[in-house]
Each structure stands twice: as C-alpha cells, then as structure tokens.
Amino acid sequence: VQLKESGGGSAQAGGSLRLSCQASELMYESYCLGWFRQAPGKEREAVGTIESFGTVRYADSVTGRFTISQDKTNNTLYLQMNSLKLEDSGTYYCAYSIRRMCSDYERWAKSANFGNWGQGTQVTVSS
C-alpha cells in the first residue's frame, strides 16, 4: 500500500486545516490507518487511528479538536483539524497496518507497528 498526504499548510491558532491521505489500494478488508505527527527535535507521536470498520481513536491531546474519517470508495483518509494550537505544528504522516494494531492504545501509539507510511505533509500553526 502506498500512501500520499496532502493538505498541509499554514494556519493561525484557532483555525482549521484538513489533511488527506490517498492510499493506492487497501489490500485487506480489515486494516488500521493512523495519523502521526512529528515536530522538530521531538519523537513521532500518534494522533489517532481509524479501523476498516469505522472505529476511531484519538490521542488525548487532540480529542475534541481533530476528527479522523475515511472514504472507502476512493481509499482516502482524512484528518480535520480544528481549534489549532501552536503545538500542533509539525510534519503529519498517515500510516497503514493490520487491523489489530488499532485495538488498543499500547499498539496504535507505536509507530513501529505501522509498516507503510506516506512522505508527510507540513503543518505550521502561528499566533
């Protein structure tokens, strides 16, 4: 599965951005798709995941502000980011794994559990 993110850019704090991730194909009926982000000098961190059957999970830092969704008809994953904060800045990546990697936080929070990654898209939030 090849992944390609788009939609990054600049926004002011309190604003919104919508990221997209186009998958070349979804090989299996069951899968786990995730959004991760990485700020300069920091480790990559999980933002949230969505399973093939639709269950969505979020990191505490984005709960209530970010929404993950998918359009299975065209293999696209979305990340709607509202009420952006300065600390949301970074490079955002989408990633693909098998469905059971979405089952609990200990699994989906680890980037090593995801084998397919996009090239990333930059998000910059300014005051």
C-alpha positions as semicolon CSV with decimal commas, in nm:
position;residue;x (nm);y (nm);z (nm)
1;V;0,000;0,000;0,000
2;Q;0,137;0,338;-0,099
3;L;0,022;0,646;0,089
4;K;0,038;1,012;-0,002
5;E;-0,062;1,300;0,222
6;S;-0,183;1,640;0,109
7;G;-0,350;1,946;0,252
8;G;-0,081;2,073;0,482
9;G;-0,002;2,440;0,510
10;S;-0,016;2,733;0,747
11;A;-0,294;2,838;0,977
12;Q;-0,337;3,070;1,268
13;A;-0,401;2,941;1,616
14;G;-0,770;2,869;1,650
15;G;-0,801;2,799;1,279
16;S;-0,858;2,481;1,083
17;L;-0,688;2,260;0,829
18;R;-0,792;1,939;0,659
19;L;-0,539;1,679;0,562
20;S;-0,597;1,398;0,316
21;C;-0,416;1,071;0,265
22;Q;-0,462;0,886;-0,060
23;A;-0,397;0,512;-0,046
24;S;-0,302;0,329;-0,362
25;E;-0,516;0,041;-0,255
26;L;-0,642;-0,120;0,058
27;M;-0,528;-0,476;0,024
28;Y;-0,725;-0,625;0,303
29;E;-1,081;-0,583;0,413
30;S;-0,961;-0,520;0,766
31;Y;-0,692;-0,262;0,833
32;C;-0,578;0,011;1,067
33;L;-0,500;0,357;0,934
34;G;-0,328;0,610;1,153
35;W;-0,224;0,972;1,163
36;F;0,105;1,058;1,328
37;R;0,294;1,383;1,364
38;Q;0,647;1,486;1,439
39;A;0,774;1,824;1,549
40;P;1,140;1,921;1,503
41;G;1,355;1,763;1,770
42;K;1,071;1,550;1,903
43;E;0,968;1,191;1,862
44;R;0,691;1,094;1,626
45;E;0,361;1,071;1,811
46;A;0,028;0,917;1,731
47;V;-0,263;1,148;1,663
48;G;-0,529;0,882;1,613
49;T;-0,646;0,585;1,415
50;I;-0,944;0,451;1,225
51;E;-1,024;0,087;1,162
52;S;-1,166;-0,055;0,844
53;F;-1,498;-0,098;1,026
54;G;-1,501;0,266;1,132
55;T;-1,392;0,273;1,497
56;V;-1,191;0,588;1,563
57;R;-0,948;0,657;1,848
58;Y;-0,766;0,978;1,936
59;A;-0,474;1,088;2,141
60;D;-0,578;1,293;2,444
61;S;-0,401;1,599;2,304
62;V;-0,636;1,622;2,005
63;T;-0,962;1,479;2,138
64;G;-1,247;1,715;2,072
65;R;-1,050;1,916;1,816
66;F;-0,947;1,667;1,548
67;T;-1,167;1,430;1,351
68;I;-1,049;1,129;1,155
69;S;-1,266;0,991;0,878
70;Q;-1,233;0,780;0,568
71;D;-1,390;0,745;0,228
72;K;-1,358;0,381;0,142
73;T;-1,490;0,431;-0,210
74;N;-1,175;0,615;-0,310
75;N;-0,930;0,485;-0,048
76;T;-0,886;0,823;0,120
77;L;-0,821;0,903;0,483
78;Y;-0,890;1,247;0,628
79;L;-0,783;1,447;0,929
80;Q;-0,994;1,751;1,007
81;M;-0,809;1,974;1,250
82;N;-0,999;2,249;1,428
83;S;-0,907;2,486;1,707
84;L;-0,544;2,452;1,610
85;K;-0,276;2,523;1,867
86;L;0,086;2,622;1,824
87;E;0,189;2,279;1,949
88;D;0,002;2,112;1,662
89;S;0,277;2,225;1,425
90;G;0,483;1,952;1,268
91;T;0,501;1,705;0,987
92;Y;0,192;1,487;0,965
93;Y;0,208;1,134;0,834
94;C;-0,052;0,875;0,753
95;A;0,032;0,510;0,808
96;Y;-0,113;0,167;0,738
97;S;-0,118;-0,151;0,945
98;I;-0,321;-0,460;1,011
99;R;-0,648;-0,411;1,194
100;R;-0,543;-0,550;1,532
101;M;-0,291;-0,269;1,566
102;C;-0,587;-0,039;1,620
103;S;-0,723;-0,248;1,905
104;D;-0,567;-0,066;2,199
105;Y;-0,357;0,240;2,269
106;E;-0,044;0,046;2,351
107;R;-0,043;-0,085;1,995
108;W;-0,160;0,206;1,783
109;A;0,054;0,460;1,964
110;K;0,370;0,288;1,846
111;S;0,485;0,399;1,503
112;A;0,688;0,078;1,472
113;N;0,361;-0,115;1,442
114;F;0,283;0,057;1,112
115;G;0,470;-0,067;0,809
116;N;0,353;0,166;0,534
117;W;0,399;0,542;0,554
118;G;0,339;0,846;0,343
119;Q;0,605;1,108;0,284
120;G;0,442;1,356;0,523
121;T;0,287;1,698;0,492
122;Q;0,389;2,005;0,688
123;V;0,152;2,189;0,920
124;T;0,253;2,522;1,067
125;V;0,039;2,697;1,324
126;S;0,122;3,056;1,409
127;S;-0,009;3,302;1,664
